[in-house]
Amino acid sequence: MRSFSERVLLLSGALLCLSAAASSSEQPHHTFAARDTIPILKAPEAFHEQLVLKPMNDGSLYSHFQFTTHIGTMMDEEHFDGAASNLFTHYNLFPRSIGQILHSFEVEELHLTFTQGRWQYSDWGYPLAPSAGTGVELWAWLNDDAQQTDANWKGLTNTLSGLFCASLNFIDETISIEPKMSFRNEGLYNVHSRTNSTSGPQRLRYGSLPHENVCTENLTPWIKLLPCKSKAGIASLLKSHKLFDTRFYSMAVHVRPVCEDELCRVKSLELTQTITTVFDVARRDGSYDWTLSGLFEREITQACPLASTSKVVMHLPQTTEYLNQYELIPQPAQGTYTVGSEDGRQEVAVYDLKATHGNESSTPFQLSLRWENSRPKSVLPVSPRVVAHRYFTGYGQERGGLVIEVRNSNLQDTEAVLLDTLPWYLKLYLHTFSIEVNGKPLENQKDVVKKMFYQQAVDRSRPAVLELALTLPANSMVKFSMSFDKVFLKYTEHPPDANRGFDVGYAVLTVPLPRQQGQIGYGGLDHLRIYQERDAGLVQVRHPSRGEISHGEESEEDKIRVYTETLLVSLPTPDFSMPYNVITLTCTVIALFFGSMFNLMTRNFEVAEPTTPKKAKGGKGKEKSDESK
């Protein structure tokens, strides 16, 4: 039986609901006209999976797994939906662990990438999806309402370290930076980039671990974030033994807000999980023929039941004068179609797994590519427009130099942003900064460097940051050089393998390229949405100089990030073998001295008197006489 007070509360709640319904029914119809035109998501949560395959010009095979999860419906202040405030209250497809991290540390946008190997831009061109340098890269936009960015960043790195079984907790203040011109917001919509936004400011944090190894222990928790895990769908191909036996491997988690309508009045949060690999197909037997089951040693028997779309996209090889060099088995049911225009035209074959393998089938999905005589005859060459390299100069363990080379093959000047981070134990000399264009020293550096941001390093506190806004001349080679000194570290600051050296992270060059050159990346047209046949008019590119949104031909550019090599620097290293020599010599002396003294002090010495044995006279003759008898 309920008490009287409980009955009163229930009755008052019912009366409030009835009065609200009555007042809403009395309002005129035209008051709902504005809200009725707002497109609402049919499903608050949606999951899409996709596999993209592309043969490379050197015979390798590029594979890109992409799993996208959308959660909730977010609206602006004018058309606010009450459910938007409860995005992370109930979980269905969106992983609970990621939602709690975003909510606890006030993360607006998150990008985490694990990479093994280095993307070869000269051989493979630009990747279809964003890649990163060797090791682990983490950057995030954090809300700074309570001015607790540093505390939230530390909590974020430690939590992600435990979630993905990685050493992200080593991203501390000594290697964390706040770029000023690079790593801008990548969501199609950013609530804090609007001038009329009432939300608080945002702060960017960036950190990387170039020496971090990627292993199965990182892949396992990544797979657990998927709705179907690896039990069904495209994720069933993820076998760690085959993934890590590739020339390039990258695993990423991206969280960003996106638009769901043209005016961006309906917004959702998008979680994108990607795995990118480059298989060396001809390494085993010299043949460039491949099958999907042979590459991954697994098969797709069923599309993920929770996925709204499940597709395999095959980029057909771009051959030159020889036609019919290859055979694709099986042919797509709806035929092939062309994406892009002019130089960026690409013929694509799409296989819809929801239509063919919606339920568990006895015949798994098979896909193979066979070349004539098991090898390609002639393919279109790869010519990336902008590439960058970095290396050290000098010799010895006291001082050295840093050189960054950027080649621009475009026929017009290209704007770019260069970000380089050096650890605190490399002391840069900014007055030695020099620029060469096509091998000739540049007198007026402002012709190339339009803006410079330099943060001086502080010993054991923060790294040195050099960020440049560049205008690269057409068809040129630009070389940046600078000198530095090497710091003598304490012997306790050296790693166990001190003679190996110290890893120095990569430099990042951000350059806007036309879509036929830059392919597809975040910030432009989402790669997944092309093959979902979403409206291309939803694409919105925000120009950093004007803060406006433009559509059409002017926005057909992608900001591509080009990563340089990771470097290894040798610092003044003490002779760590001397402690071993001292220990062994000391132990030897102590053993000899202590052993001798111990024997002298513990042994009982006694004088033994010599005794002469008595000889028996005539004994032998007596025995013989007895025997004769």
XYZ file of C-alpha atoms in Angstrom:
629
model
C 0.000 0.000 0.000
C 1.270 3.428 -0.904
C 1.254 6.279 1.536
C -0.922 9.344 1.159
C 2.038 11.574 0.141
C 3.011 9.213 -2.662
C -0.552 9.217 -4.008
C -0.589 13.042 -3.984
C 2.676 13.183 -5.955
C 1.398 10.739 -8.567
C -1.875 12.622 -8.947
C -0.119 16.001 -9.321
C 2.205 14.571 -11.983
C -0.731 13.220 -13.962
C -2.524 16.570 -13.773
C 0.593 18.373 -15.046
C 0.849 16.023 -18.022
C -2.820 16.503 -18.909
C -2.577 20.289 -18.654
C 0.524 20.361 -20.889
C -1.219 18.238 -23.508
C -4.309 20.439 -23.421
C -2.308 23.648 -23.770
C -0.369 22.259 -26.717
C -3.560 21.215 -28.507
C -5.035 24.727 -28.118
C -2.092 26.411 -29.880
C -2.586 27.377 -33.548
C -1.178 25.095 -36.217
C 1.214 27.639 -37.702
C 3.356 27.574 -34.538
C 4.588 24.108 -35.551
C 5.440 25.043 -39.112
C 9.074 25.797 -38.360
C 9.654 22.645 -36.356
C 7.817 20.396 -38.822
C 10.314 21.374 -41.518
C 13.251 20.194 -39.429
C 14.373 16.759 -40.644
C 14.667 14.360 -37.750
C 16.795 11.227 -37.831
C 14.679 8.147 -38.410
C 16.895 6.174 -36.023
C 18.627 7.845 -33.078
C 21.485 5.393 -33.509
C 22.803 3.917 -36.741
C 25.733 1.702 -37.626
C 27.448 1.361 -41.018
C 30.300 -0.917 -42.052
C 32.397 -0.788 -45.168
C 35.522 -2.350 -46.674
C 37.451 -0.527 -49.397
C 39.997 -2.423 -51.523
C 42.374 -0.757 -53.943
C 45.291 -2.322 -55.892
C 48.390 -0.153 -55.651
C 50.711 0.645 -58.534
C 53.571 -1.434 -57.089
C 51.407 -4.547 -56.847
C 50.421 -4.123 -53.191
C 46.794 -4.123 -52.056
C 45.315 -1.322 -49.980
C 42.479 -2.320 -47.622
C 40.490 0.093 -45.497
C 37.920 -1.060 -42.908
C 35.536 1.650 -41.759
C 32.847 1.271 -39.101
C 30.694 4.308 -38.349
C 28.235 4.717 -35.477
C 25.878 7.695 -35.108
C 24.220 8.534 -31.819
C 21.373 10.831 -30.910
C 19.998 14.019 -32.431
C 21.573 17.322 -31.489
C 20.007 20.658 -32.444
C 21.068 24.239 -32.016
C 19.604 26.569 -29.393
C 16.692 27.621 -31.650
C 15.542 24.083 -32.365
C 16.794 22.328 -29.250
C 15.568 18.813 -28.685
C 15.293 17.676 -25.094
C 16.764 14.295 -25.955
C 20.023 15.983 -26.938
C 20.938 16.498 -23.304
C 20.607 12.756 -22.688
C 22.932 11.500 -25.416
C 25.028 9.457 -23.013
C 22.275 8.234 -20.737
C 21.199 5.161 -22.697
C 23.466 3.081 -24.914
C 22.483 0.762 -27.696
C 24.988 0.687 -30.573
C 27.327 3.416 -29.358
C 30.022 1.929 -27.043
C 29.480 2.869 -23.432
C 33.192 3.145 -22.663
C 33.715 5.841 -25.318
C 30.601 7.752 -24.269
C 31.669 7.868 -20.636
C 35.116 9.133 -21.602
C 33.676 11.917 -23.764
C 31.254 12.954 -21.052
C 33.669 12.748 -18.109
C 36.510 14.748 -19.675
C 34.367 17.167 -21.743
C 35.751 16.028 -25.073
C 34.250 17.714 -28.111
C 36.358 15.937 -30.740
C 38.764 12.995 -30.395
C 41.280 11.419 -32.776
C 43.447 8.451 -31.759
C 45.641 6.558 -34.244
C 47.959 3.552 -33.841
C 50.370 3.073 -36.741
C 52.958 0.456 -37.609
C 55.240 1.288 -40.535
C 55.275 4.421 -42.653
C 53.026 5.392 -45.526
C 55.115 5.589 -48.725
C 53.767 8.677 -50.468
C 56.115 8.370 -53.453
C 55.012 4.790 -54.203
C 51.390 4.749 -53.055
C 50.225 8.343 -53.429
C 47.875 9.766 -50.810
C 45.717 7.419 -48.712
C 41.955 7.328 -49.201
C 41.458 8.018 -45.486
C 43.610 10.069 -43.097
C 46.740 8.326 -41.844
C 49.337 9.201 -39.214
C 53.020 8.764 -38.551
C 54.696 5.795 -36.933
C 53.650 5.078 -33.349
C 50.655 6.584 -31.564
C 49.079 9.962 -32.247
C 46.404 11.516 -30.028
C 44.773 14.908 -30.338
C 41.515 16.227 -28.996
C 39.449 19.374 -28.665
C 38.366 19.858 -25.042
C 35.801 22.215 -23.575
C 37.462 24.818 -21.380
C 34.465 26.161 -19.477
C 35.956 25.454 -16.049
C 39.565 25.992 -17.214
C 40.464 22.410 -16.432
C 41.936 21.497 -19.813
C 45.217 20.183 -18.439
C 43.457 18.030 -15.850
C 40.998 16.688 -18.429
C 43.825 15.996 -20.882
C 45.748 14.036 -18.272
C 42.655 12.074 -17.324
C 41.875 11.411 -20.992
C 45.336 10.016 -21.747
C 45.335 7.794 -18.670
C 41.839 6.467 -19.358
C 42.552 5.721 -23.021
C 45.780 4.042 -21.943
C 43.828 1.573 -19.849
C 41.091 1.120 -22.448
C 43.421 0.269 -25.355
C 46.262 -1.325 -23.339
C 48.765 1.258 -24.612
C 51.350 3.579 -23.063
C 49.287 6.716 -23.637
C 49.851 7.696 -20.016
C 53.389 8.711 -21.051
C 51.898 11.625 -23.015
C 52.546 14.166 -20.276
C 53.313 17.885 -20.282
C 56.847 17.283 -21.591
C 55.544 16.128 -24.988
C 52.045 17.685 -25.140
C 51.557 20.789 -27.265
C 48.764 23.109 -28.434
C 49.104 23.760 -32.187
C 47.937 27.162 -33.356
C 47.370 26.524 -37.073
C 47.382 22.730 -37.532
C 44.866 20.053 -36.522
C 41.766 22.181 -36.838
C 38.271 20.868 -36.114
C 37.365 18.179 -38.625
C 33.665 17.751 -38.020
C 31.270 18.773 -40.780
C 29.721 20.959 -38.112
C 31.386 22.454 -35.082
C 29.160 24.071 -32.521
C 32.031 26.126 -31.090
C 33.112 27.532 -34.451
C 29.908 29.525 -34.884
C 30.025 33.171 -33.954
C 26.613 33.069 -32.296
C 27.427 30.045 -30.165
C 26.716 30.406 -26.478
C 28.972 27.514 -25.452
C 32.343 27.998 -23.824
C 35.771 28.063 -25.447
C 37.722 25.055 -26.634
C 41.362 24.082 -26.245
C 43.403 21.756 -28.441
C 45.861 19.225 -27.083
C 48.224 17.095 -29.175
C 50.726 14.380 -28.278
C 52.511 11.475 -29.954
C 54.645 8.473 -29.021
C 56.814 7.542 -32.035
C 58.379 4.522 -30.300
C 55.072 2.894 -29.296
C 54.623 -0.588 -30.762
C 51.225 -1.713 -32.025
C 50.205 -5.252 -31.097
C 47.247 -7.585 -30.651
C 46.588 -6.229 -27.175
C 45.592 -2.920 -28.829
C 43.423 -4.569 -31.487
C 41.336 -6.668 -29.093
C 39.739 -3.761 -27.143
C 39.271 -1.910 -30.432
C 37.181 -4.784 -31.816
C 35.105 -4.926 -28.631
C 33.787 -1.422 -29.404
C 31.951 -2.728 -32.494
C 28.285 -3.754 -32.125
C 28.855 -7.171 -33.740
C 32.439 -7.525 -32.505
C 34.193 -9.903 -34.938
C 31.389 -12.484 -34.943
C 29.643 -11.222 -38.068
C 29.973 -8.685 -40.820
C 33.098 -7.231 -42.345
C 34.865 -7.281 -38.966
C 34.971 -11.084 -39.148
C 37.959 -10.671 -41.507
C 40.053 -9.034 -38.785
C 42.641 -11.638 -37.932
C 45.553 -10.198 -36.017
C 48.105 -12.612 -37.467
C 47.417 -11.390 -41.017
C 46.880 -7.731 -40.169
C 50.258 -7.287 -38.512
C 52.040 -9.173 -41.286
C 51.646 -6.255 -43.696
C 53.793 -3.423 -44.999
C 51.631 -0.797 -43.326
C 49.067 -1.040 -40.538
C 47.008 1.752 -39.004
C 44.160 1.576 -36.491
C 42.181 4.669 -35.544
C 39.239 5.964 -33.528
C 37.670 9.294 -34.556
C 34.826 11.066 -32.756
C 33.352 14.256 -34.224
C 30.016 16.098 -34.527
C 28.421 16.007 -37.974
C 25.448 17.506 -39.784
C 22.387 15.530 -40.841
C 20.685 18.202 -42.950
C 21.795 20.899 -45.363
C 21.305 23.794 -42.954
C 22.977 21.856 -40.161
C 20.017 22.207 -37.822
C 20.091 18.507 -36.988
C 23.379 17.201 -35.710
C 24.655 13.907 -34.414
C 27.820 12.523 -32.892
C 29.808 10.240 -35.154
C 32.212 7.529 -34.035
C 34.406 6.234 -36.857
C 36.674 3.226 -36.360
C 39.127 2.476 -39.151
C 41.808 -0.107 -39.893
C 44.090 0.473 -42.868
C 46.594 -2.063 -44.191
C 48.831 -2.497 -47.239
C 49.377 -6.142 -48.207
C 52.481 -7.262 -50.071
C 50.613 -9.669 -52.336
C 53.585 -10.934 -54.333
C 55.865 -11.609 -51.384
C 54.985 -15.287 -51.034
C 55.020 -16.720 -54.559
C 55.613 -13.716 -56.849
C 52.019 -13.671 -58.112
C 49.883 -10.539 -57.919
C 46.619 -12.513 -57.958
C 44.694 -12.499 -54.692
C 41.495 -13.662 -53.055
C 39.762 -12.121 -50.066
C 39.870 -15.358 -48.077
C 43.531 -15.866 -48.949
C 44.519 -12.426 -47.682
C 42.781 -12.607 -44.303
C 42.411 -16.400 -43.920
C 38.781 -15.775 -42.967
C 35.453 -15.428 -44.781
C 32.357 -13.253 -44.552
C 29.322 -15.490 -44.059
C 26.852 -12.829 -42.912
C 26.525 -9.069 -42.768
C 26.302 -7.540 -39.325
C 22.586 -7.750 -38.340
C 22.820 -4.409 -36.525
C 24.320 -2.554 -39.496
C 22.148 -0.285 -41.621
C 24.555 -0.683 -44.554
C 27.254 -3.251 -45.181
C 29.247 -2.860 -48.379
C 32.513 -3.928 -49.997
C 33.914 -1.283 -52.368
C 36.519 -2.274 -54.941
C 38.587 0.392 -56.684
C 39.429 -1.111 -60.049
C 43.047 -0.838 -61.232
C 43.852 2.136 -63.424
C 45.648 0.678 -66.445
C 47.069 2.526 -69.441
C 47.428 1.121 -72.958
C 46.732 -2.530 -72.218
C 43.058 -3.334 -71.805
C 41.535 -6.327 -70.053
C 44.637 -6.932 -67.970
C 42.665 -8.272 -65.032
C 39.530 -10.215 -64.169
C 37.348 -9.365 -61.174
C 35.363 -12.286 -59.753
C 32.452 -11.971 -59.172
C 31.155 -8.995 -61.102
C 28.923 -6.608 -59.065
C 25.206 -7.107 -59.526
C 24.586 -3.429 -60.297
C 27.685 -3.006 -62.454
C 30.489 -0.518 -61.968
C 30.311 3.261 -61.924
C 32.754 6.145 -61.995
C 33.619 8.498 -59.140
C 35.356 11.844 -59.626
C 36.259 13.672 -62.793
C 39.236 14.387 -65.030
C 42.482 13.224 -63.422
C 40.701 11.901 -60.352
C 38.316 9.593 -62.223
C 38.071 6.198 -60.566
C 36.012 3.179 -61.607
C 34.382 1.520 -58.614
C 32.574 -1.776 -58.021
C 30.226 -2.021 -55.011
C 28.950 -5.208 -53.360
C 25.960 -4.867 -51.018
C 26.283 -7.528 -48.310
C 22.915 -6.664 -46.764
C 21.224 -7.695 -50.009
C 23.257 -10.853 -50.665
C 24.280 -11.981 -47.171
C 21.670 -10.378 -44.925
C 21.146 -13.704 -43.176
C 23.696 -16.389 -42.464
C 24.495 -18.077 -45.751
C 26.119 -21.389 -46.513
C 28.133 -19.767 -49.309
C 30.462 -17.088 -47.940
C 31.232 -13.904 -49.808
C 34.088 -14.427 -52.253
C 36.098 -11.779 -54.074
C 39.234 -12.218 -56.152
C 41.341 -10.343 -58.687
C 43.388 -12.146 -61.320
C 45.915 -10.525 -63.631
C 46.937 -11.716 -67.040
C 50.137 -13.753 -66.536
C 49.713 -13.108 -62.767
C 51.216 -9.614 -62.925
C 50.141 -6.163 -64.180
C 51.617 -4.978 -67.473
C 51.142 -1.245 -67.268
C 49.423 0.955 -64.691
C 49.145 4.694 -64.261
C 52.091 6.148 -62.321
C 51.630 7.815 -58.956
C 52.686 11.456 -58.739
C 51.849 13.039 -55.379
C 51.815 16.804 -55.694
C 53.311 17.679 -52.312
C 55.710 15.477 -50.311
C 57.954 16.202 -47.323
C 61.076 14.631 -45.836
C 63.112 15.372 -42.733
C 66.601 14.334 -41.616
C 69.446 15.270 -39.259
C 72.802 16.706 -40.299
C 76.163 17.002 -38.553
C 78.177 14.523 -36.547
C 79.276 14.016 -32.967
C 77.288 14.056 -29.752
C 77.419 17.771 -28.990
C 75.535 19.561 -31.787
C 73.742 18.911 -35.063
C 71.267 20.268 -37.577
C 67.679 19.657 -38.686
C 66.592 19.816 -42.338
C 63.024 19.624 -43.697
C 62.525 19.351 -47.451
C 59.139 20.068 -49.051
C 58.610 19.433 -52.763
C 55.688 21.134 -54.507
C 54.938 19.695 -57.964
C 51.861 21.826 -58.541
C 51.871 24.347 -61.353
C 50.674 27.080 -58.998
C 51.673 28.327 -55.562
C 50.321 26.198 -52.734
C 49.519 27.234 -49.184
C 50.531 24.845 -46.420
C 51.116 24.672 -42.667
C 54.202 22.946 -41.262
C 54.271 21.712 -37.660
C 57.432 20.329 -36.090
C 57.876 19.328 -32.458
C 61.269 18.599 -30.938
C 61.932 17.296 -27.409
C 63.412 19.588 -24.802
C 66.848 17.929 -24.894
C 67.440 19.357 -28.395
C 68.141 23.080 -27.989
C 67.157 24.895 -31.194
C 68.816 28.119 -32.309
C 66.161 30.187 -34.061
C 68.727 32.648 -35.445
C 70.166 29.799 -37.583
C 66.829 29.270 -39.364
C 67.383 29.479 -43.127
C 65.421 28.709 -46.298
C 66.585 27.492 -49.688
C 64.397 27.388 -52.804
C 65.637 25.109 -55.591
C 69.111 25.053 -54.045
C 69.484 28.839 -53.741
C 69.359 30.722 -50.410
C 66.257 32.856 -49.972
C 67.025 36.398 -48.890
C 63.508 37.502 -48.005
C 61.982 34.685 -45.918
C 58.585 36.398 -45.912
C 58.134 35.317 -49.519
C 57.662 31.748 -48.258
C 56.935 32.045 -44.520
C 53.787 34.117 -44.048
C 53.401 33.423 -40.365
C 55.567 31.775 -37.714
C 54.827 30.463 -34.247
C 57.756 29.341 -32.109
C 57.607 27.986 -28.567
C 60.927 27.647 -26.817
C 61.534 24.454 -24.934
C 61.858 24.348 -21.145
C 64.052 21.680 -19.600
C 61.988 18.743 -18.387
C 58.755 20.762 -18.762
C 57.713 21.300 -22.384
C 58.997 20.630 -25.935
C 60.021 23.080 -28.614
C 57.324 23.845 -31.214
C 57.867 25.398 -34.640
C 54.770 26.091 -36.731
C 54.948 27.845 -40.095
C 52.250 29.124 -42.464
C 53.856 28.681 -45.881
C 53.315 29.643 -49.487
C 55.172 27.041 -51.522
C 56.288 28.300 -54.949
C 55.082 26.362 -57.967
C 57.229 23.403 -59.024
C 59.856 23.978 -56.356
C 61.934 22.296 -53.671
C 61.939 24.273 -50.424
C 64.490 23.368 -47.756
C 64.299 24.562 -44.137
C 67.344 24.123 -41.916
C 68.187 24.922 -38.312
C 70.987 24.084 -35.859
C 70.660 22.680 -32.347
C 72.710 21.529 -29.369
C 72.328 18.222 -27.565
C 71.768 18.279 -23.812
C 73.769 16.062 -21.452
C 71.124 14.111 -19.566
C 71.279 12.690 -16.087
C 72.189 9.046 -15.979
C 68.761 8.251 -14.509
C 67.016 9.832 -17.542
C 68.456 7.376 -20.039
C 66.349 4.400 -21.166
C 67.580 0.837 -20.657
C 68.790 0.746 -24.285
C 70.620 4.066 -24.052
C 73.039 3.370 -26.900
C 70.131 2.897 -29.322
C 69.286 6.592 -29.162
C 66.151 8.649 -28.632
C 63.130 8.716 -30.957
C 62.147 12.100 -32.350
C 58.598 12.373 -33.656
C 57.543 13.294 -37.157
C 56.782 16.682 -38.674
C 53.304 17.257 -40.107
C 52.596 19.207 -43.285
C 48.950 20.220 -43.759
C 48.184 21.191 -47.337
C 44.838 21.742 -49.158
C 44.712 19.767 -52.396
C 41.989 19.316 -55.010
C 39.886 16.233 -54.451
C 41.291 14.359 -57.456
C 44.746 14.760 -55.880
C 43.939 14.472 -52.208
C 41.368 11.701 -52.618
C 38.896 11.749 -49.733
C 39.483 12.737 -46.141
C 37.958 14.261 -43.043
C 37.055 17.896 -43.420
C 35.714 17.373 -46.927
C 33.344 14.779 -48.288
C 33.198 11.800 -45.953
C 34.375 8.652 -47.710
C 31.634 6.517 -46.214
C 28.823 8.851 -47.254
C 29.749 8.662 -50.925
C 28.797 5.021 -51.111
C 25.735 5.480 -48.931
C 24.450 7.764 -51.695
C 23.924 10.575 -49.248
C 23.191 14.043 -50.582
C 26.456 15.649 -51.692
C 24.996 19.041 -50.805
C 25.484 18.242 -47.131
C 29.193 18.770 -47.564
C 30.285 21.998 -45.932
C 33.823 23.324 -45.874
C 34.638 26.129 -43.488
C 37.330 28.463 -44.761
C 39.728 29.260 -41.914
C 40.247 32.837 -43.040
C 36.599 33.866 -43.334
C 34.736 31.445 -41.091
C 32.039 31.045 -43.747
C 30.473 27.963 -45.220
C 30.630 27.495 -48.966
C 29.154 24.918 -51.301
C 29.818 23.785 -54.810
C 33.005 23.862 -56.827
C 34.865 26.223 -54.489
C 34.774 23.673 -51.664
C 36.204 20.760 -53.667
C 39.382 20.657 -51.613
C 40.621 18.372 -48.877
C 43.203 19.212 -46.271
C 45.717 16.409 -46.443
C 48.254 15.828 -43.693
C 51.623 14.575 -44.936
C 53.844 12.977 -42.288
C 57.625 12.873 -42.462
C 59.935 10.168 -41.164
C 60.556 9.581 -37.460
C 64.197 10.200 -36.558
C 66.693 8.688 -34.142
C 69.116 10.996 -32.352
C 72.165 9.944 -30.339
C 72.812 12.017 -27.207
C 75.954 12.135 -25.066
C 75.762 8.770 -23.347
C 77.856 7.759 -20.343
C 79.645 4.431 -20.359
C 77.060 2.294 -18.618
C 79.498 -0.654 -18.726
C 81.707 0.978 -16.084
C 79.369 0.118 -13.204
C 79.519 -3.481 -14.362
C 83.311 -3.391 -14.448
C 83.468 -1.815 -11.015
C 81.037 -4.322 -9.597
C 82.891 -7.318 -11.021
C 86.310 -6.058 -9.894
C 85.029 -5.181 -6.438
C 83.306 -8.521 -6.052
C 86.462 -10.328 -7.122
C 88.658 -8.473 -4.603
C 86.122 -8.934 -1.840
C 85.732 -12.612 -2.647
C 89.489 -13.230 -2.522
C 90.103 -11.129 0.589
C 86.981 -12.235 2.425
C 87.512 -15.878 1.516
C 91.088 -15.879 2.775
C 90.257 -14.033 5.987
C 87.214 -16.208 6.600
C 89.283 -19.362 6.300
C 91.944 -18.022 8.642
C 89.382 -16.953 11.228
C 87.109 -19.979 11.212
C 89.409 -22.938 10.665
C 90.942 -24.797 13.640
C 94.614 -25.444 13.047
C 96.324 -28.328 14.950
C 99.931 -29.590 14.859
C 100.124 -33.136 13.604
C 103.127 -35.168 14.920
C 104.731 -37.470 12.365
C 104.587 -41.240 13.162
C 106.740 -44.023 11.634
C 104.971 -47.306 10.864
C 106.493 -50.508 12.407
C 107.735 -53.086 9.929
C 107.054 -56.815 10.631
C 110.313 -58.812 10.501
C 110.168 -62.344 9.003
C 106.463 -62.290 8.542
C 106.495 -63.170 4.892
C 108.936 -66.047 5.348
C 106.781 -67.536 8.051
C 103.701 -67.486 5.821
C 105.564 -69.215 3.052
C 106.806 -71.920 5.398
C 103.259 -72.528 6.555
C 102.028 -72.928 3.006
C 104.796 -75.390 2.185
C 103.712 -77.563 5.028
